JSON list of C-alpha atoms in Angstrom, two decimals:
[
{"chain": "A", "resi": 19, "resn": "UNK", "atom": "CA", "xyz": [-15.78, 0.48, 34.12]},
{"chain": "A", "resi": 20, "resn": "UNK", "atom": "CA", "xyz": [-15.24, -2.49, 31.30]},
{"chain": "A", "resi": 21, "resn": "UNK", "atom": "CA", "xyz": [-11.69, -3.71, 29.88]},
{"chain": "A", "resi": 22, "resn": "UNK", "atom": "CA", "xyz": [-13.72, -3.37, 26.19]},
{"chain": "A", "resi": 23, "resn": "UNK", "atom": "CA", "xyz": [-12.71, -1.10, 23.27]},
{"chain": "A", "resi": 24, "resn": "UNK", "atom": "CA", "xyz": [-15.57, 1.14, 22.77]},
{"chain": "A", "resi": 25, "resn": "UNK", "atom": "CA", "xyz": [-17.66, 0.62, 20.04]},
{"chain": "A", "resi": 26, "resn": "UNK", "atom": "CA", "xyz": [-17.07, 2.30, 16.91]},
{"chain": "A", "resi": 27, "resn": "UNK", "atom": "CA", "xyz": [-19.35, 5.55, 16.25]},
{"chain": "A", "resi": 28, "resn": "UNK", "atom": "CA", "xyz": [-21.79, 4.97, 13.61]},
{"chain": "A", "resi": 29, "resn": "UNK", "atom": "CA", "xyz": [-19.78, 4.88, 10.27]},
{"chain": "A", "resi": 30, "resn": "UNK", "atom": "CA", "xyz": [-16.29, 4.50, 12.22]},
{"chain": "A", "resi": 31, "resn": "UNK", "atom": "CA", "xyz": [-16.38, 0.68, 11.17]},
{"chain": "A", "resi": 32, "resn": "UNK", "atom": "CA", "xyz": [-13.80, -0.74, 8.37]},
{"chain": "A", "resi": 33, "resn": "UNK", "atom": "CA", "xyz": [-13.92, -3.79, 6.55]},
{"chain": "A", "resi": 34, "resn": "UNK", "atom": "CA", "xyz": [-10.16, -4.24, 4.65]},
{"chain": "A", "resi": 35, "resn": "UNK", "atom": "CA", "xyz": [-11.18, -6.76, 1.09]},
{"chain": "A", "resi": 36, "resn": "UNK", "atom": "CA", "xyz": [-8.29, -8.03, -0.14]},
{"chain": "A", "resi": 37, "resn": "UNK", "atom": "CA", "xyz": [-9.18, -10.04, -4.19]},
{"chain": "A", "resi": 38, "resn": "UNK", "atom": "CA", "xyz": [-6.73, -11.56, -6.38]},
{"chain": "A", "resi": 39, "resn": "UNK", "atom": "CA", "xyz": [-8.50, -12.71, -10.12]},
{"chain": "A", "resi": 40, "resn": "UNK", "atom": "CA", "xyz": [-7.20, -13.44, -13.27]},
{"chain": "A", "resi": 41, "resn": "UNK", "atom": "CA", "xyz": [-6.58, -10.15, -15.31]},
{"chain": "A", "resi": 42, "resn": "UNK", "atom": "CA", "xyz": [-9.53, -11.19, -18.12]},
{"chain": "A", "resi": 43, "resn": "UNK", "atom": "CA", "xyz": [-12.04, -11.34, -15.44]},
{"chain": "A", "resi": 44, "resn": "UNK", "atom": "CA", "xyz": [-11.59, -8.29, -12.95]},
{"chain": "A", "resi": 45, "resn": "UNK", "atom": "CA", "xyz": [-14.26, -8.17, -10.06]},
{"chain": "A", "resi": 46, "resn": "UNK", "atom": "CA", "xyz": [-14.18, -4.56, -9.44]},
{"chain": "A", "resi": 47, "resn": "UNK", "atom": "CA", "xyz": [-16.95, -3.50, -11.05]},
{"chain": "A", "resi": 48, "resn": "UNK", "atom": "CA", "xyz": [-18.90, -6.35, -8.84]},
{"chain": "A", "resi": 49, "resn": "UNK", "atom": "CA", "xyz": [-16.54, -5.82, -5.62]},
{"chain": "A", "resi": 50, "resn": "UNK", "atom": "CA", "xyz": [-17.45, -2.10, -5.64]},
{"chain": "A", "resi": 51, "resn": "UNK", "atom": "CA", "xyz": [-21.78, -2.58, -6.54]},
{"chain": "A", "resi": 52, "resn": "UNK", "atom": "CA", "xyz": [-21.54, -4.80, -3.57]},
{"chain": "A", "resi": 53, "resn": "UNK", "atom": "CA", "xyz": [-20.19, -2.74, -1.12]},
{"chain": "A", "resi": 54, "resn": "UNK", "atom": "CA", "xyz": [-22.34, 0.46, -2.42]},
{"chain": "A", "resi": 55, "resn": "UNK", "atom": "CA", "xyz": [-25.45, -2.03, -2.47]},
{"chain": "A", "resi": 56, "resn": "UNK", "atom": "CA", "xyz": [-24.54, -2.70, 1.32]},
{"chain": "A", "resi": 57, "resn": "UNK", "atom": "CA", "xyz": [-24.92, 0.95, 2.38]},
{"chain": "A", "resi": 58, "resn": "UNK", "atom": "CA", "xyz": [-21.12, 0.96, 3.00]},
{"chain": "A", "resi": 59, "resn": "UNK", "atom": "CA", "xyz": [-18.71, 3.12, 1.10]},
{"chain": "A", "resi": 60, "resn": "UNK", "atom": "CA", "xyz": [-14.87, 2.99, -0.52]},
{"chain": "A", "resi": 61, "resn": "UNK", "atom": "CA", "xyz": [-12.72, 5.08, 1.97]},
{"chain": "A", "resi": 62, "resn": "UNK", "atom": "CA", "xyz": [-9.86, 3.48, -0.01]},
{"chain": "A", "resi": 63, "resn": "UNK", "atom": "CA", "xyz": [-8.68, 1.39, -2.75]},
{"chain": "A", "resi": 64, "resn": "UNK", "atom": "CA", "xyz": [-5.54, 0.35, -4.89]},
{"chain": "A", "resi": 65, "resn": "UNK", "atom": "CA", "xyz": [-5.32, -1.95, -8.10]},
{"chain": "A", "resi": 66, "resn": "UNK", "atom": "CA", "xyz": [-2.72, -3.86, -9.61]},
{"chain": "A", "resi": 67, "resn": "UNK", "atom": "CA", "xyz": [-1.47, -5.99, -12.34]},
{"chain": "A", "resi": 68, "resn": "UNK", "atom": "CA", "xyz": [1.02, -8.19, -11.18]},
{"chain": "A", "resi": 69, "resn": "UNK", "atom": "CA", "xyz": [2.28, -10.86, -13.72]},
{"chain": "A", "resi": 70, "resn": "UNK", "atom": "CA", "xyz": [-1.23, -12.33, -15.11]},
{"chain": "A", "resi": 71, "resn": "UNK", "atom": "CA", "xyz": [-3.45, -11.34, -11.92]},
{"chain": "A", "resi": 72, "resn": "UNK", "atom": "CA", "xyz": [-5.08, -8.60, -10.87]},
{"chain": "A", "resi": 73, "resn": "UNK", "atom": "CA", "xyz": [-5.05, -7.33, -7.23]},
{"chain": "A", "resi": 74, "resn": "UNK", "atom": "CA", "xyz": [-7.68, -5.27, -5.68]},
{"chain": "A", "resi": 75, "resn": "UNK", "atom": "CA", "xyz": [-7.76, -4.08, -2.18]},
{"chain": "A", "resi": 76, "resn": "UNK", "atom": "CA", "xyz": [-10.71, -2.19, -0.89]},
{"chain": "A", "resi": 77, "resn": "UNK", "atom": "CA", "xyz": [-10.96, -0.28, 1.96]},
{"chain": "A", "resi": 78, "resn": "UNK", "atom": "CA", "xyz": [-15.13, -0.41, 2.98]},
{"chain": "A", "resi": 79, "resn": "UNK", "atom": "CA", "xyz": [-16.76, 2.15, 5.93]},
{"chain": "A", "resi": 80, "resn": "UNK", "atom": "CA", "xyz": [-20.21, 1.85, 6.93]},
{"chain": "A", "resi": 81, "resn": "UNK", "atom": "CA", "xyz": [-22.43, 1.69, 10.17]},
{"chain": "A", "resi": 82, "resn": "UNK", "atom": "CA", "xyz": [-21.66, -2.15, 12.03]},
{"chain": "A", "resi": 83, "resn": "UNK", "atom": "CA", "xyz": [-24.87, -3.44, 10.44]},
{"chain": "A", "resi": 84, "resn": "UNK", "atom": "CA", "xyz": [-23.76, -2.10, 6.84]},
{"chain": "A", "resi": 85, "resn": "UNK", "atom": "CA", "xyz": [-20.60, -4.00, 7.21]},
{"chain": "A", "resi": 86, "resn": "UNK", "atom": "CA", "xyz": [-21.86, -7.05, 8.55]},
{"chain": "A", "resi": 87, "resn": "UNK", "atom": "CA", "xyz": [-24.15, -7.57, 5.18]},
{"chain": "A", "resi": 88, "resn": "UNK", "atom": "CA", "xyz": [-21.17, -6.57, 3.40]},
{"chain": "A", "resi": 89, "resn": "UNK", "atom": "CA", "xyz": [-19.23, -9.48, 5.12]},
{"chain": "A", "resi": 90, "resn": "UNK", "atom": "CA", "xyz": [-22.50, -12.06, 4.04]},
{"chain": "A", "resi": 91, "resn": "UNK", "atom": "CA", "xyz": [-22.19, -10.75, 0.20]},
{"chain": "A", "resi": 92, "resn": "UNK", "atom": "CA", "xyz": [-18.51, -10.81, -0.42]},
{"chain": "A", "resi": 93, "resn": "UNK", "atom": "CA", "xyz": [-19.06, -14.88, 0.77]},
{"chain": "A", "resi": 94, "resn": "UNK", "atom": "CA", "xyz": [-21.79, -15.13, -2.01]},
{"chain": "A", "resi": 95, "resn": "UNK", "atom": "CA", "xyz": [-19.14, -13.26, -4.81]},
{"chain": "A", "resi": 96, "resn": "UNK", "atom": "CA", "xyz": [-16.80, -15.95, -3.95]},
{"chain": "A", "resi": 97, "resn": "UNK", "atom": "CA", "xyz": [-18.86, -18.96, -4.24]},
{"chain": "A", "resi": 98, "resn": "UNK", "atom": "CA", "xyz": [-17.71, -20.10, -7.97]},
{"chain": "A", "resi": 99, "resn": "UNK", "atom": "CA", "xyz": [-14.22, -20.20, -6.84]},
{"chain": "A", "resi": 100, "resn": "UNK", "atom": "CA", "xyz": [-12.88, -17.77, -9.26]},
{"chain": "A", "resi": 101, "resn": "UNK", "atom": "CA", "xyz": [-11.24, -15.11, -7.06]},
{"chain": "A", "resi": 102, "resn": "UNK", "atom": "CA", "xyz": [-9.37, -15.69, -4.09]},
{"chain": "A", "resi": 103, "resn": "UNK", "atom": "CA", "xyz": [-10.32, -13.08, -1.68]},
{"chain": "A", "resi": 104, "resn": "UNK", "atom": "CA", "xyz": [-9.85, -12.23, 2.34]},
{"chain": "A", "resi": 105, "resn": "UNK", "atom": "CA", "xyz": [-11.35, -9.77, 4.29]},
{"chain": "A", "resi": 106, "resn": "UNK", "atom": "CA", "xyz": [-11.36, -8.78, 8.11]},
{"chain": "A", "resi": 107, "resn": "UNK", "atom": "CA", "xyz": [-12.64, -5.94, 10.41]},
{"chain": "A", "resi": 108, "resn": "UNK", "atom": "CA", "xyz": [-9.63, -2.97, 10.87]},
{"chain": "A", "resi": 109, "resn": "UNK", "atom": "CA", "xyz": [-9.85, 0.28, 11.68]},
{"chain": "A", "resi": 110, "resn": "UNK", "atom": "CA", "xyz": [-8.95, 3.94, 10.03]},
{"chain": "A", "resi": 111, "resn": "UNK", "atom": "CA", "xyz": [-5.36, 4.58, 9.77]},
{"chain": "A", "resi": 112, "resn": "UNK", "atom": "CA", "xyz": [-4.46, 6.98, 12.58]},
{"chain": "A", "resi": 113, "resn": "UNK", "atom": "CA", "xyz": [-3.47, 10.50, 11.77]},
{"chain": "A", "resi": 114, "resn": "UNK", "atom": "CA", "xyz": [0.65, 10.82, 11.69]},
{"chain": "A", "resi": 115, "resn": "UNK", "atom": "CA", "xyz": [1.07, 14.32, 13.06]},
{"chain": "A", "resi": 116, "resn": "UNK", "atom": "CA", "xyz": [4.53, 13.59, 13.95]},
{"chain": "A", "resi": 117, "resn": "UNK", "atom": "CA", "xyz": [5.60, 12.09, 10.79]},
{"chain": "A", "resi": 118, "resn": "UNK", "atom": "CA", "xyz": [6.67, 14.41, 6.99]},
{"chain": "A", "resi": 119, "resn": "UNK", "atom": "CA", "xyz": [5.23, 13.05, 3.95]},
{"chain": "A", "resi": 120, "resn": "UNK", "atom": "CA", "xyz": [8.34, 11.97, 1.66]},
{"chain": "A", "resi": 121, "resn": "UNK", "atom": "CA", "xyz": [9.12, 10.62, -1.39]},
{"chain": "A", "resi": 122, "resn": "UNK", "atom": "CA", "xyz": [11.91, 8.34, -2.89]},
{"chain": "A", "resi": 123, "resn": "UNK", "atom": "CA", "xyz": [12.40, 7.68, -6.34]},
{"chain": "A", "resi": 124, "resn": "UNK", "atom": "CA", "xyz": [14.96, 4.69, -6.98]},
{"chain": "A", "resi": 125, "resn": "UNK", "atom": "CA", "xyz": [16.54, 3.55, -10.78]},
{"chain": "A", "resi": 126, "resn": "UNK", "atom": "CA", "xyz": [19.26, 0.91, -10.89]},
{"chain": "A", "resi": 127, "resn": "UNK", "atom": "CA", "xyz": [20.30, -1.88, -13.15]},
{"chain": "A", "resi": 128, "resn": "UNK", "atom": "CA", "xyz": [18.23, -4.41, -11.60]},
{"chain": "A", "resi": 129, "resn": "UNK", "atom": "CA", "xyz": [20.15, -7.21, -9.26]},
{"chain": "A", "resi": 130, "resn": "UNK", "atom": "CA", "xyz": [18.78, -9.66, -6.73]},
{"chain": "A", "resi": 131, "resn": "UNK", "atom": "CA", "xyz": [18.29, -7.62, -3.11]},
{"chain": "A", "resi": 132, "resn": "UNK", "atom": "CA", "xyz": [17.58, -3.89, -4.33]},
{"chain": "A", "resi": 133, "resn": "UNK", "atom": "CA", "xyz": [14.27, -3.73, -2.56]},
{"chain": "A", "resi": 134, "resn": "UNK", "atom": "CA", "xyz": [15.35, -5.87, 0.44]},
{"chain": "A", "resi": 135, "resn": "UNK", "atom": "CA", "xyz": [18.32, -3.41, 0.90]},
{"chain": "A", "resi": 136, "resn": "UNK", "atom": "CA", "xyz": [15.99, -0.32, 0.72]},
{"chain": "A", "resi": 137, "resn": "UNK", "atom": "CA", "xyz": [13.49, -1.74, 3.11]},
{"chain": "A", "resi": 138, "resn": "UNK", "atom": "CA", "xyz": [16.13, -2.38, 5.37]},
{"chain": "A", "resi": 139, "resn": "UNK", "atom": "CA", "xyz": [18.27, 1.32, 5.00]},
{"chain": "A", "resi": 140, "resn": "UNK", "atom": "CA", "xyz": [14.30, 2.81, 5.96]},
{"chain": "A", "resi": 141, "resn": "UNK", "atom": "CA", "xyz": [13.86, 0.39, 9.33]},
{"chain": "A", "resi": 142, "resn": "UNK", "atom": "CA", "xyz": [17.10, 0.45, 10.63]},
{"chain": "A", "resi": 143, "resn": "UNK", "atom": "CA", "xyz": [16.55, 4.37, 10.60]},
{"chain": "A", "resi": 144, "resn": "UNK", "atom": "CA", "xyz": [12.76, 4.17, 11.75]},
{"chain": "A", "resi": 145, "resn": "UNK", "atom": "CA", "xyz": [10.80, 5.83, 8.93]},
{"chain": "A", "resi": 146, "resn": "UNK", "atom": "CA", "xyz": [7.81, 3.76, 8.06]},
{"chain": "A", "resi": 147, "resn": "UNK", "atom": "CA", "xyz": [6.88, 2.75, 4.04]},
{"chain": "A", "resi": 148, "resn": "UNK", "atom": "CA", "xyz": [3.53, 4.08, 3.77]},
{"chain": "A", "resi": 149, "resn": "UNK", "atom": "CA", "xyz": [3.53, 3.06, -0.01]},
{"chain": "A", "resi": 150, "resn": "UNK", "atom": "CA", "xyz": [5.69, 1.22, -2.66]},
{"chain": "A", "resi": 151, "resn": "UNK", "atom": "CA", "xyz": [5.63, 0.60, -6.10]},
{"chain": "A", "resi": 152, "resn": "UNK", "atom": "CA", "xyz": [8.28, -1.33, -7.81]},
{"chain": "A", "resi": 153, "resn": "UNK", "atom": "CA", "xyz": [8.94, -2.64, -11.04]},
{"chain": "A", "resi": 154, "resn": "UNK", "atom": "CA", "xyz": [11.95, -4.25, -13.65]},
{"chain": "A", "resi": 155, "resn": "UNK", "atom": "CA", "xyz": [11.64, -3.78, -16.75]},
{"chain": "A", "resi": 156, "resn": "UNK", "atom": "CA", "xyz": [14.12, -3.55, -20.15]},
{"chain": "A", "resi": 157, "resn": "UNK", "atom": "CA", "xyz": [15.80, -0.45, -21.14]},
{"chain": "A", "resi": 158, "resn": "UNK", "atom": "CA", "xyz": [14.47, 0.47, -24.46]},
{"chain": "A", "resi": 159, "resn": "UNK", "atom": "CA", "xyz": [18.23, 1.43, -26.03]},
{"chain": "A", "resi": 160, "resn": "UNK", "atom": "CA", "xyz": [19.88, -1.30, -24.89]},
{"chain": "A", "resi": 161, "resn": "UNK", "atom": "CA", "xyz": [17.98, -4.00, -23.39]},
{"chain": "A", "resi": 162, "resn": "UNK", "atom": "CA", "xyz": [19.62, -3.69, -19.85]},
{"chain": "A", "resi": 163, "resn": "UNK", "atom": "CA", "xyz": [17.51, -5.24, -16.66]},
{"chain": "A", "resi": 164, "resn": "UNK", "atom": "CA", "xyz": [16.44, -2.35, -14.99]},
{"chain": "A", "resi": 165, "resn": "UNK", "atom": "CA", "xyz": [14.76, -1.73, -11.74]},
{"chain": "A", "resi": 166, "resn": "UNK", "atom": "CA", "xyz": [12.72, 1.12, -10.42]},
{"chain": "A", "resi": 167, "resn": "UNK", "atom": "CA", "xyz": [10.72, 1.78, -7.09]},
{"chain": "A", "resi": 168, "resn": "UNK", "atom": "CA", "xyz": [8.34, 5.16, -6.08]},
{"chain": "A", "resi": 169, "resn": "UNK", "atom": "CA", "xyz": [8.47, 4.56, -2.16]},
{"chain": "A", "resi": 170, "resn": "UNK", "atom": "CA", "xyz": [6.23, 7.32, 0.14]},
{"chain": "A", "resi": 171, "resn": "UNK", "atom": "CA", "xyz": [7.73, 7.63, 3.30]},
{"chain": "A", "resi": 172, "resn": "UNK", "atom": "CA", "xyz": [7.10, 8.83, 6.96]},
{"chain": "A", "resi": 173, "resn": "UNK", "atom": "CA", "xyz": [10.38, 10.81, 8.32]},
{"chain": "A", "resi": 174, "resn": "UNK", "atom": "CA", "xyz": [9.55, 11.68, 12.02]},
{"chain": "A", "resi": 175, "resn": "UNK", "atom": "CA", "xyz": [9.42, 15.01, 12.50]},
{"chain": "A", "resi": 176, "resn": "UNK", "atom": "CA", "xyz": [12.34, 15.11, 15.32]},
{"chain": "A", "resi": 177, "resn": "UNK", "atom": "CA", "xyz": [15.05, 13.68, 12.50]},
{"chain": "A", "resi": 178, "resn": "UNK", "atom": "CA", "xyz": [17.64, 15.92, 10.89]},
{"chain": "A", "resi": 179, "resn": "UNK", "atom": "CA", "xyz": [16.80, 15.76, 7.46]},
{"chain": "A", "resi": 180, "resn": "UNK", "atom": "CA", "xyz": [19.34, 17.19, 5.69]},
{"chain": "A", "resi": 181, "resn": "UNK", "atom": "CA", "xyz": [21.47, 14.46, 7.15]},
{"chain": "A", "resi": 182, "resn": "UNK", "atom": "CA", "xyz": [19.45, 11.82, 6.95]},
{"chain": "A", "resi": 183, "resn": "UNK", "atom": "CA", "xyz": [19.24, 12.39, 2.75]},
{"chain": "A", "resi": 184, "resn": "UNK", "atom": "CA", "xyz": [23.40, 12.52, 3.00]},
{"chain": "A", "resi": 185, "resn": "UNK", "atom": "CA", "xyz": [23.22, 9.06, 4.85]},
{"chain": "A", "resi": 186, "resn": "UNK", "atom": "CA", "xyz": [20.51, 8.01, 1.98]},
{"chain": "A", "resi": 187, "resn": "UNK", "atom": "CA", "xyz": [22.21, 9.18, -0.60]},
{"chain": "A", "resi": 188, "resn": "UNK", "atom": "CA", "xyz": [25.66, 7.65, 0.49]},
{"chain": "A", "resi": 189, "resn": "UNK", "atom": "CA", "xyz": [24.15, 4.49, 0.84]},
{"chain": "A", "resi": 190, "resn": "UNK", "atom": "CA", "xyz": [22.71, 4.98, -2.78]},
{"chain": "A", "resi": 191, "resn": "UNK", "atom": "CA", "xyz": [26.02, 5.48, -4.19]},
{"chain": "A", "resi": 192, "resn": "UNK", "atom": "CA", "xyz": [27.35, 2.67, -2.50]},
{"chain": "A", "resi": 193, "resn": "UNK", "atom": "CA", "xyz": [24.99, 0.62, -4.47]},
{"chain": "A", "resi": 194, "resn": "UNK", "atom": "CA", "xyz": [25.07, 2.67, -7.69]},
{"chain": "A", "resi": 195, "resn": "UNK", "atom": "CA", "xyz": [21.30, 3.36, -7.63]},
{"chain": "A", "resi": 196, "resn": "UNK", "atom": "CA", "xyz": [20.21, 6.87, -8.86]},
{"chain": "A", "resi": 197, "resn": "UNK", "atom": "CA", "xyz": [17.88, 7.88, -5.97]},
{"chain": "A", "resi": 198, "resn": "UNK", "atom": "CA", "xyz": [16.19, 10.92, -4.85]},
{"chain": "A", "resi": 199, "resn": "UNK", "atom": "CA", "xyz": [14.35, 12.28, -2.08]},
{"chain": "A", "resi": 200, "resn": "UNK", "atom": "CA", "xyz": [12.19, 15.21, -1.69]},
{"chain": "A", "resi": 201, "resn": "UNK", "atom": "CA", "xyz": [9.10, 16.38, 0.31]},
{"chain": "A", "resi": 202, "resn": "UNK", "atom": "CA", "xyz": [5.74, 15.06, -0.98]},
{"chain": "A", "resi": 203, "resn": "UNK", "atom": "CA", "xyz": [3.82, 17.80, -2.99]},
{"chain": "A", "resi": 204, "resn": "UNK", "atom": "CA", "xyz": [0.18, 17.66, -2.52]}
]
């Protein structure tokens, strides 16, 4: 008997690619002809303007080999400097039996600590953020800072719902954000 992890089965290895690039010159196109070229594929990805960059985060599965070549190319697309880009070995995100699929829709006049308050109402109730997508932007009719946030979350299946969206919706109306909260739809 060995204290080692097994190894991964044959395509059960993950390489997480992380690229931030200048929105004129997005490396997708190359990111992605890399990783098919390796004989890995894209179990994942997300892409995002944020300000004047571009972020791309790929999630790669192959066979160990596969990924190690990917590994050796991704060095090569980042030789002239242009991107700045990370990657590391991971593994699939486990299966959440015990956790319901939610989602959160917040719109507020924007002020400093929204998100920060959110993030913190979620924790201190321990319900994971499985995705988030913020933004502030200007009311068209009057110009008003506003803020908005699409937040999918992981309830655990042993919590009383019905008064955990009373608790979230109090704590909304203490901070006079217009919230909801309803089961994801698939």
């Amino acid at each position: 008997m060995s204290d080692r992890a097994p190894r991964p089965t044959a395509n059960d290895n993950h390489l997480l690619i992380s690229v931030f690039a200048n929105l004129e010159h997005s490396p997708l196109f190359a990111l992605c002809k890399r990783v098919t070229d390796c004989g890995c594929n894209v179990a994942e990805s997300r892409v995002a303007a944020l300000g004047s960059e571009l972020s791309i985060q790929v999630l790669a599965q192959g066979s160990w080999d596969a990924i190690a070549k990917l590994e050796n190319a991704l060095a090569k697309l980042d030789r002239d400097g242009e991107l700045r880009l990370t990657h590391f070995r991971t593994s699939a995100k486990p299966q959440q039996v015990t956790f319901l699929p939610y989602v959160v829709e917040v719109i507020a006049a924007d002020k400093p600590g929204i998100l920060f308050q959110l993030a913190e109402f979620f924790a201190n109730h321990n319900i994971s953020i499985e995705q988030l997508h913020s933004t502030r932007y200007r009311a068209m009719q009057t110009g008003a800072d506003m803020f908005s946030a699409q937040i999918t979350i992981g309830i655990p299946n042993s919590m009383h719902l019905a008064a955990l969206r009373d608790d979230f919706l109090e704590f909304c109306d203490g901070l006079n954000l217009d919230a909801i909260m309803d089961p994801m739809k698939f």
